[in-house]
mmCIF file of C-alpha atoms in Angstrom:
data_model
loop_
_atom_site.group_PDB
_atom_site.id
_atom_site.type_symbol
_atom_site.label_atom_id
_atom_site.label_comp_id
_atom_site.label_asym_id
_atom_site.label_seq_id
_atom_site.Cartn_x
_atom_site.Cartn_y
_atom_site.Cartn_z
ATOM 1 C CA MET O 1 140.889 30.658 206.442
ATOM 2 C CA ARG O 2 140.492 29.883 202.405
ATOM 3 C CA CYS O 3 143.544 29.735 200.210
ATOM 4 C CA HIS O 4 144.661 33.431 198.719
ATOM 5 C CA TYR O 5 144.590 31.266 195.001
ATOM 6 C CA CYS O 6 141.736 28.835 195.265
ATOM 7 C CA ASP O 7 138.591 28.467 197.448
ATOM 8 C CA ARG O 8 139.981 25.718 198.767
ATOM 9 C CA LYS O 9 140.463 25.563 202.904
ATOM 10 C CA ALA O 10 143.903 26.754 204.006
ATOM 11 C CA SER O 11 146.737 24.521 205.593
ATOM 12 C CA PHE O 12 149.072 26.890 206.071
ATOM 13 C CA ALA O 13 148.595 30.580 206.775
ATOM 14 C CA PRO O 14 151.903 32.181 206.695
ATOM 15 C CA GLU O 15 152.111 36.084 208.221
ATOM 16 C CA LEU O 16 154.402 39.001 207.825
ATOM 17 C CA GLY O 17 154.077 42.199 209.012
ATOM 18 C CA GLY O 18 150.353 41.614 209.866
ATOM 19 C CA VAL O 19 149.459 40.645 206.602
ATOM 20 C CA GLN O 20 148.378 36.750 206.711
ATOM 21 C CA VAL O 21 147.812 34.373 203.666
ATOM 22 C CA GLY O 22 146.055 31.336 203.430
ATOM 23 C CA LEU O 23 147.775 28.507 201.093
ATOM 24 C CA CYS O 24 146.252 25.244 200.320
ATOM 25 C CA ASP O 25 148.619 22.067 200.095
ATOM 26 C CA THR O 26 148.823 22.802 196.352
ATOM 27 C CA HIS O 27 149.701 26.362 196.326
ATOM 28 C CA PHE O 28 151.982 25.637 199.350
ATOM 29 C CA ARG O 29 154.102 23.458 197.319
ATOM 30 C CA GLU O 30 153.816 25.460 194.105
ATOM 31 C CA ARG O 31 155.186 28.545 196.071
ATOM 32 C CA PHE O 32 157.614 27.103 197.823
ATOM 33 C CA GLU O 33 159.121 25.249 194.390
ATOM 34 C CA ASP O 34 159.220 29.223 192.941
ATOM 35 C CA LEU O 35 160.742 30.193 196.424
ATOM 36 C CA ALA O 36 163.262 27.394 195.772
ATOM 37 C CA GLU O 37 164.320 28.384 192.323
ATOM 38 C CA SER O 38 164.639 32.236 193.255
ATOM 39 C CA GLU O 39 167.657 33.995 193.936
ATOM 40 C CA ALA O 40 166.157 35.076 196.527
ATOM 41 C CA LEU O 41 166.375 31.889 198.552
ATOM 42 C CA ALA O 42 170.179 31.352 197.444
ATOM 43 C CA SER O 43 170.880 34.673 198.672
ATOM 44 C CA LEU O 44 169.093 33.882 202.282
ATOM 45 C CA ARG O 45 171.328 30.657 202.060
ATOM 46 C CA GLN O 46 174.194 32.351 201.565
ATOM 47 C CA LYS O 47 173.083 34.989 204.721
ATOM 48 C CA LEU O 48 172.494 32.059 207.197
ATOM 49 C CA ASP O 49 175.228 30.261 206.336
ATOM 50 C CA ILE O 50 172.789 26.985 205.972
ATOM 51 C CA ASP O 51 174.757 24.457 203.636
ATOM 52 C CA ARG O 52 177.801 24.932 205.817
ATOM 53 C CA PRO O 53 179.156 21.954 207.248
ATOM 54 C CA ASP O 54 178.975 21.107 211.037
#
């Protein structure tokens, strides 16, 4: 599988709802950084209560 954003070999191929997207290392990191800065991740962390102490 090839990266969705460039022609490099995909290192990651996440799938959601039967749709799979290939991502090379560089584009995976870029997308992950975008997600980390988004409200969506903050909302998900709150829903999952990820940051709570054990």
